[in-house]
Coordinates of C-alpha atoms in Angstrom, one line a residue:
M1 CA 116.0 113.6 91.3
L2 CA 116.5 112.4 87.8
Y3 CA 114.2 114.0 85.2
L4 CA 113.6 111.7 82.3
F5 CA 110.2 112.6 80.9
S6 CA 108.6 115.0 78.6
K7 CA 105.0 116.4 78.7
N8 CA 102.5 113.9 77.5
D9 CA 104.7 110.8 77.9
I10 CA 102.5 107.9 78.8
K11 CA 102.6 105.0 81.2
T12 CA 99.8 102.4 81.1
F13 CA 98.9 99.5 83.3
S14 CA 96.1 97.0 83.4
K15 CA 94.4 95.1 86.2
K16 CA 91.3 93.0 86.8
I17 CA 88.8 94.3 89.3
T18 CA 88.6 91.9 92.3
A19 CA 86.3 91.6 95.3
E20 CA 88.9 93.6 97.3
D21 CA 88.3 96.6 95.0
I22 CA 84.6 96.9 95.6
A23 CA 82.8 99.6 97.7
S24 CA 82.5 98.2 101.2
F25 CA 83.0 99.5 104.7
D26 CA 82.7 98.0 108.2
S27 CA 78.9 98.1 107.7
G28 CA 79.1 95.9 104.6
I29 CA 79.1 96.1 100.9
V30 CA 77.7 99.3 99.5
H31 CA 77.9 98.4 95.8
P32 CA 79.6 95.4 94.1
V33 CA 81.6 97.7 91.8
Y34 CA 85.1 99.2 91.6
S35 CA 85.2 101.7 94.5
T36 CA 86.4 105.3 94.3
F37 CA 88.9 104.6 97.0
A38 CA 90.4 101.6 95.1
L39 CA 90.4 103.8 92.0
A40 CA 92.4 106.4 94.1
R41 CA 95.0 103.8 95.0
D42 CA 95.4 102.8 91.4
A43 CA 95.5 106.4 90.2
E44 CA 98.4 107.1 92.7
W45 CA 100.2 104.0 91.4
S46 CA 99.9 105.2 87.8
G47 CA 101.7 108.4 88.8
R48 CA 104.2 106.5 90.8
L49 CA 105.3 104.6 87.7
F50 CA 106.9 107.8 86.6
V51 CA 108.3 108.5 90.1
L52 CA 110.0 105.1 90.3
E53 CA 112.1 106.0 87.2
M54 CA 112.8 109.5 88.4
K55 CA 113.8 109.1 92.0
E56 CA 117.4 108.3 93.0
E57 CA 118.2 105.6 95.6
H58 CA 118.3 108.1 98.5
E59 CA 114.9 109.5 97.5
E60 CA 111.3 108.5 97.8
G61 CA 107.9 109.9 96.4
I62 CA 105.2 111.2 98.7
G63 CA 101.7 112.0 97.5
T64 CA 100.6 115.7 97.5
F65 CA 97.1 115.7 96.0
L66 CA 94.6 113.5 94.1
H67 CA 91.7 114.7 92.0
I68 CA 89.3 112.1 90.7
H69 CA 86.2 112.4 88.6
H70 CA 84.5 109.0 88.9
K71 CA 82.2 108.8 85.9
S72 CA 81.1 105.1 85.4
P73 CA 81.1 101.9 87.4
A74 CA 83.0 98.7 86.6
L75 CA 82.0 95.2 87.8
V76 CA 84.2 92.6 89.5
G77 CA 86.1 90.7 86.8
T78 CA 86.3 93.7 84.5
E79 CA 89.8 94.3 83.0
I80 CA 90.6 98.0 83.2
Q81 CA 93.4 100.1 81.8
I82 CA 94.9 103.1 83.5
V83 CA 96.6 105.6 81.2
S84 CA 98.8 108.1 83.0
S85 CA 100.2 111.1 81.2
F86 CA 103.3 113.1 82.5
E87 CA 102.4 116.8 82.8
E88 CA 105.3 118.5 84.5
V89 CA 107.7 118.8 87.4
T90 CA 106.9 122.0 89.2
A91 CA 109.4 124.5 90.6
K92 CA 108.8 122.8 94.0
G93 CA 109.8 119.4 92.6
E94 CA 106.2 118.1 92.4
V95 CA 105.6 115.5 89.7
I96 CA 102.2 116.1 88.2
T97 CA 100.4 113.5 86.1
S98 CA 96.9 113.2 84.7
F99 CA 95.2 109.9 84.3
K100 CA 92.2 108.2 82.5
V101 CA 90.7 104.8 83.5
F102 CA 89.0 102.7 80.9
A103 CA 87.0 99.5 80.6
N104 CA 87.4 98.7 76.9
Q105 CA 86.6 102.1 75.4
R106 CA 84.3 103.3 78.2
L107 CA 85.8 106.1 80.4
L108 CA 85.4 105.1 84.1
A109 CA 87.3 108.0 85.6
E110 CA 89.8 110.8 85.0
G111 CA 91.8 113.1 87.1
Q112 CA 95.2 114.4 88.1
Q113 CA 97.6 113.6 90.9
G114 CA 100.9 114.9 92.3
Q115 CA 103.8 113.4 94.1
R116 CA 106.9 115.1 95.5
I117 CA 110.3 113.4 95.4
L118 CA 112.2 114.1 98.5
P119 CA 115.3 112.6 100.2
K120 CA 114.2 109.7 102.4
E121 CA 115.9 111.4 105.4
K122 CA 113.6 114.5 104.9
I123 CA 110.5 112.3 104.8
K124 CA 111.7 110.5 108.0
Q125 CA 112.1 113.9 109.7
L126 CA 108.7 115.0 108.6
F127 CA 107.0 111.9 110.0
S128 CA 109.0 112.0 113.3
S129 CA 107.8 115.6 113.9
L130 CA 104.1 114.5 113.8

């Protein structure tokens, strides 16, 4: 694993909320707003932006935890920004980042997530033992 970042280094990405991001299940649409589960996917991606630059060719990231405090809704068509901050690499090799999600200056969500960088072969072995 390459280690390139310092505490509080930032990665930011933007996206527009689409119909695929709204809260819906097999029973139908719950609310026509940015769902917590879509937010979770995007929060994981924000941490993966660091992992992509840290991992070596024979390695891959795997999620270890995700904490989300969803504070405010966002409608379809809203442009959001996700700002991820590098926190640390733990002794176990876990990459910890925190994130904040904004629509303009309004805070939609915040939280923390972790990903461990492991050799691809180790991940393959873990999955085959399930």
